[in-house]
Every structure is written in C-alpha cells, then in structure tokens.
PDB file of C-alpha atoms in Angstrom:
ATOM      1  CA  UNK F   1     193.523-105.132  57.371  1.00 72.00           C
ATOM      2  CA  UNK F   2     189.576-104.590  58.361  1.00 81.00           C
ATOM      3  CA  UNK F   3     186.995-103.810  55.885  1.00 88.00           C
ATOM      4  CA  UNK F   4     184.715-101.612  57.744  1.00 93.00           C
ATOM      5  CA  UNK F   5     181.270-100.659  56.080  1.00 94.00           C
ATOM      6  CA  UNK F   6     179.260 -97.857  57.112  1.00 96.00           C
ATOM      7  CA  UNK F   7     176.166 -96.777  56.213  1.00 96.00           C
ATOM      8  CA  UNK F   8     174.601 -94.648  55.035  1.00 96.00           C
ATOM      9  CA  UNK F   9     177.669 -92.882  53.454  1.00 94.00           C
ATOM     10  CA  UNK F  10     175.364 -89.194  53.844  1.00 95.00           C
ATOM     11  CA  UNK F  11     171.830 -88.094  55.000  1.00 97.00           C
ATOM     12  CA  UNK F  12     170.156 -84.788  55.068  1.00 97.00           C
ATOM     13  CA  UNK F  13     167.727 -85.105  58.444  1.00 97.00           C
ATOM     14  CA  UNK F  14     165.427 -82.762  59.993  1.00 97.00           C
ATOM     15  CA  UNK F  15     165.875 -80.936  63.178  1.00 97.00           C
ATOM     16  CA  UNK F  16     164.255 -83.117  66.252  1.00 97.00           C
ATOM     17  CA  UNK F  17     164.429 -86.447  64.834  1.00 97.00           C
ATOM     18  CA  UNK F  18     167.058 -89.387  64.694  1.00 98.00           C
ATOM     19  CA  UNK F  19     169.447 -91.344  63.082  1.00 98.00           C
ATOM     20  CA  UNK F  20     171.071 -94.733  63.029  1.00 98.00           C
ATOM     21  CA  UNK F  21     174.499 -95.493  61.600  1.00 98.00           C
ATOM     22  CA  UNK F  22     175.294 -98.719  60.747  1.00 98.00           C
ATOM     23  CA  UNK F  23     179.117 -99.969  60.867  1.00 97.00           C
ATOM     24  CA  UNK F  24     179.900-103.557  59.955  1.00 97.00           C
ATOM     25  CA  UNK F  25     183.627-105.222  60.231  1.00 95.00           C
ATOM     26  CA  UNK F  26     184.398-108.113  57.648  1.00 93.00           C
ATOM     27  CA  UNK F  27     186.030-109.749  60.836  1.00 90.00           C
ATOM     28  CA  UNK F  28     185.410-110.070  64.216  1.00 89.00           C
ATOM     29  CA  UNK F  29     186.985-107.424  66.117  1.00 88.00           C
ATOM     30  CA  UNK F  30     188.235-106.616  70.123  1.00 84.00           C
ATOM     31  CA  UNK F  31     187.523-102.749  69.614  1.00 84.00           C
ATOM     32  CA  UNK F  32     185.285-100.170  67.738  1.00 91.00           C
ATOM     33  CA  UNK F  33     185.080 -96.730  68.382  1.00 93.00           C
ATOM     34  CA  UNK F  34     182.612 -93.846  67.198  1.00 96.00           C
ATOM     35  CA  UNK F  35     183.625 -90.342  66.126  1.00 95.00           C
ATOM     36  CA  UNK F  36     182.552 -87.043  65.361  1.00 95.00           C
ATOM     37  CA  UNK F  37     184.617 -85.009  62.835  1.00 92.00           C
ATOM     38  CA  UNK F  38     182.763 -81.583  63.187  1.00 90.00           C
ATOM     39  CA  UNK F  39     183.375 -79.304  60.075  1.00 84.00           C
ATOM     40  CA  UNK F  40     187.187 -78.122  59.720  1.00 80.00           C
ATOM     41  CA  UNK F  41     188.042 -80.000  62.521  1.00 84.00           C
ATOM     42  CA  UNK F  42     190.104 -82.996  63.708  1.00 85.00           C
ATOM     43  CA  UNK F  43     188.667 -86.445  65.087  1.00 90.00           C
ATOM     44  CA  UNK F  44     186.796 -86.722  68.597  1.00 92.00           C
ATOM     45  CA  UNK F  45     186.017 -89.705  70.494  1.00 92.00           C
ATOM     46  CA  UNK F  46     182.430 -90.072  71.372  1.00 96.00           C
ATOM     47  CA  UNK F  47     182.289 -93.402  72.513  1.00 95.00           C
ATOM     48  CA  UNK F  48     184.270 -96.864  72.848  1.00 92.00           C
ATOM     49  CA  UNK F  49     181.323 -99.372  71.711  1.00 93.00           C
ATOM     50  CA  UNK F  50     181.484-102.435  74.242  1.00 89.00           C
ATOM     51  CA  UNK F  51     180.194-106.070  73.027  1.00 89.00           C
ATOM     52  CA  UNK F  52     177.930-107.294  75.510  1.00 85.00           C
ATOM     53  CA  UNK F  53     177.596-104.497  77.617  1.00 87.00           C
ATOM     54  CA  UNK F  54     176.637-100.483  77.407  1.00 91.00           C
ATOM     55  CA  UNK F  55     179.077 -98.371  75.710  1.00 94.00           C
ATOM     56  CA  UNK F  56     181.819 -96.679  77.188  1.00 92.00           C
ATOM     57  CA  UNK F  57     181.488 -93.173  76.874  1.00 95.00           C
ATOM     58  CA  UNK F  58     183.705 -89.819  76.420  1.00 92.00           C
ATOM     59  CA  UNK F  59     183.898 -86.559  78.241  1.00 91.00           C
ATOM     60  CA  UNK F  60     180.457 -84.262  76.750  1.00 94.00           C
ATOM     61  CA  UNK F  61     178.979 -87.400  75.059  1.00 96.00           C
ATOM     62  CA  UNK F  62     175.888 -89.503  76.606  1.00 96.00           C
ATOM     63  CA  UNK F  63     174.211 -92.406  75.871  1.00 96.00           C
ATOM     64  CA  UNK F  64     170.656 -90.464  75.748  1.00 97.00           C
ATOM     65  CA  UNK F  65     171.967 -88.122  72.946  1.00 97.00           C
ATOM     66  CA  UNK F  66     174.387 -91.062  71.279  1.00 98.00           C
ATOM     67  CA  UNK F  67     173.027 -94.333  72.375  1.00 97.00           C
ATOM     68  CA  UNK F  68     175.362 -97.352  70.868  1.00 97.00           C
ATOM     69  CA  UNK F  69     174.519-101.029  70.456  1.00 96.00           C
ATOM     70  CA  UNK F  70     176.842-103.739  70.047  1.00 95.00           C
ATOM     71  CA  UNK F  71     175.377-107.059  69.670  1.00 94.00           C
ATOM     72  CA  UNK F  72     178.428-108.720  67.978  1.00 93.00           C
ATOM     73  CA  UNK F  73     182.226-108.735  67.392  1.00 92.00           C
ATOM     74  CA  UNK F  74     181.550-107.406  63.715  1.00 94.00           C
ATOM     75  CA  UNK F  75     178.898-104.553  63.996  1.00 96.00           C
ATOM     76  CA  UNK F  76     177.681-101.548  65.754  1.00 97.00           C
ATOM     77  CA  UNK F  77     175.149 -98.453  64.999  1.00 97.00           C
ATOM     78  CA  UNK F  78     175.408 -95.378  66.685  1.00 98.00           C
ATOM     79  CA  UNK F  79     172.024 -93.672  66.927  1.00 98.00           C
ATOM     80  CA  UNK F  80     171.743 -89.557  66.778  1.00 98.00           C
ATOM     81  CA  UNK F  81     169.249 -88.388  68.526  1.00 98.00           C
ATOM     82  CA  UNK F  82     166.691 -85.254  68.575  1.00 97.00           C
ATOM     83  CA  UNK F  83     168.994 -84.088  66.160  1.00 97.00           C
ATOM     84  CA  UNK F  84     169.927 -80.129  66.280  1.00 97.00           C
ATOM     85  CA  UNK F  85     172.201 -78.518  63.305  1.00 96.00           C
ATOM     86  CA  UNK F  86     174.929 -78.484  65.592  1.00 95.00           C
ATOM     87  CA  UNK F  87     174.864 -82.259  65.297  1.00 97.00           C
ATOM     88  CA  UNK F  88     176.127 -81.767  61.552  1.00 96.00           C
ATOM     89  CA  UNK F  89     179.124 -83.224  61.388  1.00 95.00           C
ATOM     90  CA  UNK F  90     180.802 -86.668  60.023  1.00 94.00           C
ATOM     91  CA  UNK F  91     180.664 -89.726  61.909  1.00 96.00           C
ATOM     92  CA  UNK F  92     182.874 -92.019  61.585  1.00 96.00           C
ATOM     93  CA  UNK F  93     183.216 -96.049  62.711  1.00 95.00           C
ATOM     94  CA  UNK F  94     186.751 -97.263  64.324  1.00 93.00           C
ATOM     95  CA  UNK F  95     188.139-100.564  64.658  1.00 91.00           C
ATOM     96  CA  UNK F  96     191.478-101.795  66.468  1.00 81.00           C
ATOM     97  CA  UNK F  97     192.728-104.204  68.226  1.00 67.00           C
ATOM     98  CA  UNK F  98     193.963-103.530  72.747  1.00 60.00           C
ATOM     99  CA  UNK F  99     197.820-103.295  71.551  1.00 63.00           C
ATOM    100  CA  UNK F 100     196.961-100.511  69.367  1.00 62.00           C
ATOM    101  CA  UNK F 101     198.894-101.788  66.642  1.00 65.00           C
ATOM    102  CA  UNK F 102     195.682-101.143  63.923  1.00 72.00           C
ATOM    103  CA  UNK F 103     193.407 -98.903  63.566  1.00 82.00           C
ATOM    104  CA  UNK F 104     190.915 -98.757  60.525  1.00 88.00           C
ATOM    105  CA  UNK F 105     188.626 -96.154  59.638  1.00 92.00           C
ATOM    106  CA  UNK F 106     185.050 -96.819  57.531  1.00 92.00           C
ATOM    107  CA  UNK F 107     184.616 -94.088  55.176  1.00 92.00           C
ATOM    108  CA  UNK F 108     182.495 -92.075  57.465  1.00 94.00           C
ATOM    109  CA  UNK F 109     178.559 -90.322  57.659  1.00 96.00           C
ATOM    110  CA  UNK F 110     177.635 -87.339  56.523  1.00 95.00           C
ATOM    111  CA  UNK F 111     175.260 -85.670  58.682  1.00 96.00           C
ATOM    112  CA  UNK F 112     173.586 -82.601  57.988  1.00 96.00           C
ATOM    113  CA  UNK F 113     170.893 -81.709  60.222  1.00 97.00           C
ATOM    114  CA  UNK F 114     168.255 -78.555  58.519  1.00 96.00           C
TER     115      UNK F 114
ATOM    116  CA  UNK D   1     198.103 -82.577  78.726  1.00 78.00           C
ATOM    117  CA  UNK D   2     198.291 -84.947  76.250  1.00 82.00           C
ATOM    118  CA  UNK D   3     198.177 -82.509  72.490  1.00 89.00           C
ATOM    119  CA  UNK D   4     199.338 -83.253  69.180  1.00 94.00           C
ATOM    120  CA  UNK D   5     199.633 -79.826  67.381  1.00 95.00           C
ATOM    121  CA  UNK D   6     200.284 -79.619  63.356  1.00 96.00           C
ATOM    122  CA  UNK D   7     201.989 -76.995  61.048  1.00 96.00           C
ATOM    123  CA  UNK D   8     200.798 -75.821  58.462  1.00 96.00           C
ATOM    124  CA  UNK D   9     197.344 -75.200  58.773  1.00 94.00           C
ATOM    125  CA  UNK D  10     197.040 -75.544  55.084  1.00 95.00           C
ATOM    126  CA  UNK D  11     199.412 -75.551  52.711  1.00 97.00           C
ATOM    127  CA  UNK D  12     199.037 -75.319  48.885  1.00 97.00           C
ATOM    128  CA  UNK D  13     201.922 -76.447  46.130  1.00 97.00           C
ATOM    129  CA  UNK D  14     202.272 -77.569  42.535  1.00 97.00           C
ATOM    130  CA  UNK D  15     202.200 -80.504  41.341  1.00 97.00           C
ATOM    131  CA  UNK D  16     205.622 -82.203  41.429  1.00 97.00           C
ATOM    132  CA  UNK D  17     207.123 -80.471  44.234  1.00 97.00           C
ATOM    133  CA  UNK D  18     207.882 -81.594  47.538  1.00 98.00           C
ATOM    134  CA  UNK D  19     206.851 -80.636  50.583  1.00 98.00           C
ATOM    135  CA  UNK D  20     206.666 -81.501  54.399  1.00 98.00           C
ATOM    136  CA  UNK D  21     204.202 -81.497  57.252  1.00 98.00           C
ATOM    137  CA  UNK D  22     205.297 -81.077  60.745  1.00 98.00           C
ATOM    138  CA  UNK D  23     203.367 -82.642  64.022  1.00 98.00           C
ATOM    139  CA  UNK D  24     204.668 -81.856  67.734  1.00 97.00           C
ATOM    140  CA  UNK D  25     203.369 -84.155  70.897  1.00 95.00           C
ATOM    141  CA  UNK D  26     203.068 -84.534  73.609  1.00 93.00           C
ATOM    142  CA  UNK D  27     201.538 -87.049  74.605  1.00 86.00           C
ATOM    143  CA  UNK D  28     202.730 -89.445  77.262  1.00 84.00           C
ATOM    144  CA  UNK D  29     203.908 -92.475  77.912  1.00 84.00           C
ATOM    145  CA  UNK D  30     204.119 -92.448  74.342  1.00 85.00           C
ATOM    146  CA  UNK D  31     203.139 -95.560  72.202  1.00 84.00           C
ATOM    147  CA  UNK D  32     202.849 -95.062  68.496  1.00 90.00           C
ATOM    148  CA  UNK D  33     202.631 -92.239  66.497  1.00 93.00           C
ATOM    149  CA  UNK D  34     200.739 -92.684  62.793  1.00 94.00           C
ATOM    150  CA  UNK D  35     199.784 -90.550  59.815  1.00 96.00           C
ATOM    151  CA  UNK D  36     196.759 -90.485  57.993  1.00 95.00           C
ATOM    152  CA  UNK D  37     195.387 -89.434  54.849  1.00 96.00           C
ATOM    153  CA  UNK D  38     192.129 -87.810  54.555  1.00 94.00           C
ATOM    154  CA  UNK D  39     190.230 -86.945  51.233  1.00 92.00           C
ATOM    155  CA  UNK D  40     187.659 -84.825  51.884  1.00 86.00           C
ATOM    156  CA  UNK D  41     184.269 -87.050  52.841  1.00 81.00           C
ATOM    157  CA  UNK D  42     185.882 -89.992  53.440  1.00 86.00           C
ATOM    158  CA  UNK D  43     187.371 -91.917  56.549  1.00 89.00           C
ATOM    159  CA  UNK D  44     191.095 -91.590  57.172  1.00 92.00           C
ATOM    160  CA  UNK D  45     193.519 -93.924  55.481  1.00 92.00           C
ATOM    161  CA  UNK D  46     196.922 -94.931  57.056  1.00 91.00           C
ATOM    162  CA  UNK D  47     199.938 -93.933  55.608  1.00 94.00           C
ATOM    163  CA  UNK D  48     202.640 -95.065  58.382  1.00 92.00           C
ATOM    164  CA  UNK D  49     202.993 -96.174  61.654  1.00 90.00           C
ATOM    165  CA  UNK D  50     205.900 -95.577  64.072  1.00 92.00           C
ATOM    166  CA  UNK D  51     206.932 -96.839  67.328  1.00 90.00           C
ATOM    167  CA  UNK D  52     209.752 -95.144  69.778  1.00 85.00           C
ATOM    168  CA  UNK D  53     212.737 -97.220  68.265  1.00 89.00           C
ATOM    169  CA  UNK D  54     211.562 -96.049  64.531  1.00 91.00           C
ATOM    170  CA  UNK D  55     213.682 -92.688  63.053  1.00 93.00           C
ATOM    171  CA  UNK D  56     212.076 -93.154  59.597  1.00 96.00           C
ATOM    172  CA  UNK D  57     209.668 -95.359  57.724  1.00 95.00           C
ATOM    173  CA  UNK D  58     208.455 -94.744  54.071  1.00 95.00           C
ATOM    174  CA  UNK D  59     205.483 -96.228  52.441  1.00 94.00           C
ATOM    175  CA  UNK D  60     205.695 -94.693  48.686  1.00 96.00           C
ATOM    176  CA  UNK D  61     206.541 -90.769  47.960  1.00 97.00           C
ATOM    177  CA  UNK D  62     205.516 -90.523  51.439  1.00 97.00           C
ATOM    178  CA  UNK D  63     208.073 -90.589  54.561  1.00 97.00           C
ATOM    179  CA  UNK D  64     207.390 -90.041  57.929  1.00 97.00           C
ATOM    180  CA  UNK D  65     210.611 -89.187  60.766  1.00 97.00           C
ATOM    181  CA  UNK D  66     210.334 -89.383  64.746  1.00 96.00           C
ATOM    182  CA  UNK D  67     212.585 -87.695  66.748  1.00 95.00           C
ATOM    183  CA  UNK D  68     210.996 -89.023  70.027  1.00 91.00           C
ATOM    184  CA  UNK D  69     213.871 -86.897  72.082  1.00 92.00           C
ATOM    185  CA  UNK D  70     211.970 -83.856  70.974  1.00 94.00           C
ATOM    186  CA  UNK D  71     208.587 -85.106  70.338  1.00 94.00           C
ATOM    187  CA  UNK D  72     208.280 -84.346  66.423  1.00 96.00           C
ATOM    188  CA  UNK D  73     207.692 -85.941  63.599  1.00 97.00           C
ATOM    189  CA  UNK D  74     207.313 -84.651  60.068  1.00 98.00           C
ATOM    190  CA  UNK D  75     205.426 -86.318  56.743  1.00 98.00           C
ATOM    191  CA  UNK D  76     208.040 -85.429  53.455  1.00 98.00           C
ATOM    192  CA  UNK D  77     205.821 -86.196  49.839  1.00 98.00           C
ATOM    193  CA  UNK D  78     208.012 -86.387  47.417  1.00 98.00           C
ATOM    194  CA  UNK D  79     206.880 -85.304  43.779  1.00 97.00           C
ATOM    195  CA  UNK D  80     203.243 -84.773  44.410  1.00 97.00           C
ATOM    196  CA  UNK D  81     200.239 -85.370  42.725  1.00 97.00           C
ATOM    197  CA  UNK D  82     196.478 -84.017  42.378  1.00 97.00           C
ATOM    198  CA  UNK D  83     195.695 -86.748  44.372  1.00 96.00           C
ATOM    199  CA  UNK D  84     197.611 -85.897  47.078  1.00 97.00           C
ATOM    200  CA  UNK D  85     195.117 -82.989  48.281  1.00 97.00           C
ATOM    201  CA  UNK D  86     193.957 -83.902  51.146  1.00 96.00           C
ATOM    202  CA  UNK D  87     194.438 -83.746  55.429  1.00 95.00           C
ATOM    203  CA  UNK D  88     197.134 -85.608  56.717  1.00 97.00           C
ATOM    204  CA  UNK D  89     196.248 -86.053  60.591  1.00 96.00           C
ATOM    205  CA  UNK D  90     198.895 -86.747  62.818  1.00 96.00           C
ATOM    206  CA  UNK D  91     198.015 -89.378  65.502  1.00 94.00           C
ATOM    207  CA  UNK D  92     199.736 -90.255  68.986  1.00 92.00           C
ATOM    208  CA  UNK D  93     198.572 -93.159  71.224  1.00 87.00           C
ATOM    209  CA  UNK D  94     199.656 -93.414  74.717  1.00 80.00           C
ATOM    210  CA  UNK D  95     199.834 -96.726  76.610  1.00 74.00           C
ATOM    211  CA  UNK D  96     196.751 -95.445  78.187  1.00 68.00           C
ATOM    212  CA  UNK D  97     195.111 -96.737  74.812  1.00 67.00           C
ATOM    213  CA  UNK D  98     193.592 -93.178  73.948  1.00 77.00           C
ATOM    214  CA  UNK D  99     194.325 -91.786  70.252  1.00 85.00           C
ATOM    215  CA  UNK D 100     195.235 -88.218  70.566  1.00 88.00           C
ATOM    216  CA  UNK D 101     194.146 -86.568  67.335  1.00 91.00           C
ATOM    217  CA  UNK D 102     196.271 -83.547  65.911  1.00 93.00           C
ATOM    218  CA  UNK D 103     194.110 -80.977  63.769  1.00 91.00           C
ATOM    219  CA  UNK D 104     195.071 -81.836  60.771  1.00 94.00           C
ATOM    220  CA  UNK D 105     196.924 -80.199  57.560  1.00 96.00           C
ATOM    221  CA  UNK D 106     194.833 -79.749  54.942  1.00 95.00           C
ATOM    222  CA  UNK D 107     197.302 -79.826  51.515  1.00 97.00           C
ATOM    223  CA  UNK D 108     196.153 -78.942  48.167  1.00 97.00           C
ATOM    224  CA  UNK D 109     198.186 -79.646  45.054  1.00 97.00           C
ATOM    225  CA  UNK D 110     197.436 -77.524  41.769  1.00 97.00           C
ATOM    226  CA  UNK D 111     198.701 -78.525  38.316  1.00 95.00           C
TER     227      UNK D 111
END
C-alpha cells in the first residue's frame, strides 16, 4: 500500500488569499487525484494531477481557482486560490494505479477560510 | 447517470450490536465497488474491495455483499465498537476509470 503525506493536516486562512497543499507518495505513482469533501458531504473530484503536463480538470473546477503542479511521480500541491469561505472544506490527496485496483487516501486538509 | 446512493443517513447503536449499511448503484459498466471508513478529519481508509464475480468478502467484524444482478451491496459490523463511529462511503468505479462517490453513512456507536 502507498503512504501518502499531506500537509498541512489544517489551516485557518483569510478571505482573498491562498493556499498550497502539499501531498507526497512514499513511491512513485501512475495517478493522483485532488478532492474536495465540503462539510457533511461525500468526496468530489477536482482534478486528476498529470506528471509532466497541466492537470486534468473536473466539471466546475479550473486551474485559475485550483492550479496543480506535478513535477514528479511522488508529489503534488494543489494551490487554493483568492480563497472565499465557501472554499472551507477538506482536501484531500488520491493515489491509484490505471486498473483501479488501489486507491489510497492521505489524511486530508482542513480548510477554513474567515 | 452514474449514482451511488446510501441508507441510512446516519445511524446510531450500542456498542456490541450489529448493524448494516446499504449502498445502491448504478453505475455502469461496472468495475469495482469498495467501502471506506472515515473518522471524522481524516482521509478515508479501505475496508474491502469487490469485483463483479465477488458475493462476499470480509476483512475483520466487517463484511461487505454484492448482488451485482440488482446493483446493491451492504457493509454488516459485527459486535461494534466506539471506534467504529465513523462514515462508511460506498464507492463504484466504472471502466471509464471515474470513482463514483456515494454520500456516505455516518454511524455512531455509544457505550
């Protein structure tokens, strides 16, 4: 199984400025995903993070609001930016293989925006 | 449309019973359907993992049944603990490689 590491593990941020979220896999890795678990609610798919080349984003998410970088097989951020309080929420750092057989969670971000 | 839809809501029990969570799909083509744990502020954890061919598969007190002629699978704990509060989240991938995320049931055991 993947050891995913994400940090940090909770921030309390100010309305209008931005955050970076670190995720980094103890091995290298074909897939990572970023989430957003809003409050109460189940798991949505922002963006599939692409090594090498500009992330692969969902329905509703874009790369000015949620831009991703993926320099290697082991690690990606996932920036928040001009944060509102809607953007309060946990994030939350993927990793799986193209089969689908695995996927791993990291223990998640939690944002609250004031 | 691909859904995954989850009864109860919530459900709350005392320590050392039993109880089960139910998930419908219906998602398709249909690939693998998992359950997770969730404690509250953390990531989700896998409990099991089941392909079309798979009826049952246990990992602990926890058991998790597919019926993929009906598109439902349920997760039986058996003798609970504290510990067991928490969501379970019901998750279906489709061959498309997209994880379809049920809403979870949040479960609370009391002593």
């Amino acid at each position: 199984s993947a050891v995913i590491s994400q940090k940090p593990s909770r921030d309390i941020c100010q309305r209008g400025t931005s955050l970076t979220i670190q995720c980094q896999v103890d091995s290298q890795v074909t897939m990572m995903f970023w989430y957003r678990q809003q409050p109460g609610q189940s798991l949505t798919l922002i963006a599939t993070a692409n090594q090498g080349s500009e992330a692969t984003y969902e329905s509703g998410f874009v790369i000015d609001k949620f831009p991703i970088s993926r320099p290697n097989l082991t690690f990606s951020t996932l920036t928040v930016s001009n944060m509102s309080p809607e953007d309060s929420s946990i994030y939350l750092c993927s990793v799986g293989d193209r089969s689908g057989t695995e996927a791993f969670f990291g223990q998640g971000t939690r944002l609250t925006v004031v | 449309k691909n859904q995954v839809e989850q009864s109860p809501q919530s459900l709350i029990i005392l320590e050392g019973k039993n109880c089960t969570l139910q998930c419908n799909y219906t998602v398709s083509p249909f690939s693998n359907l998992r359950w997770y744990k969730q404690d509250t502020g953390r990531g989700p954890v896998s409990l099991t993992i089941m392909t079309f061919s798979e009826n049952t598969k246990s990992n602990g007190r926890y058991t998790a049944t597919l019926d993929a002629d009906t598109k439902q699978s349920s997760l039986h704990i058996t003798a609970s603990q504290l510990s067991d509060s928490a969501s379970y989240i019901c998750v279906v991938l489709n061959y498309g490689q997209n994880f379809v995320f049920g809403p979870g049931t949040r479960l609370s055991v009391l002593p």
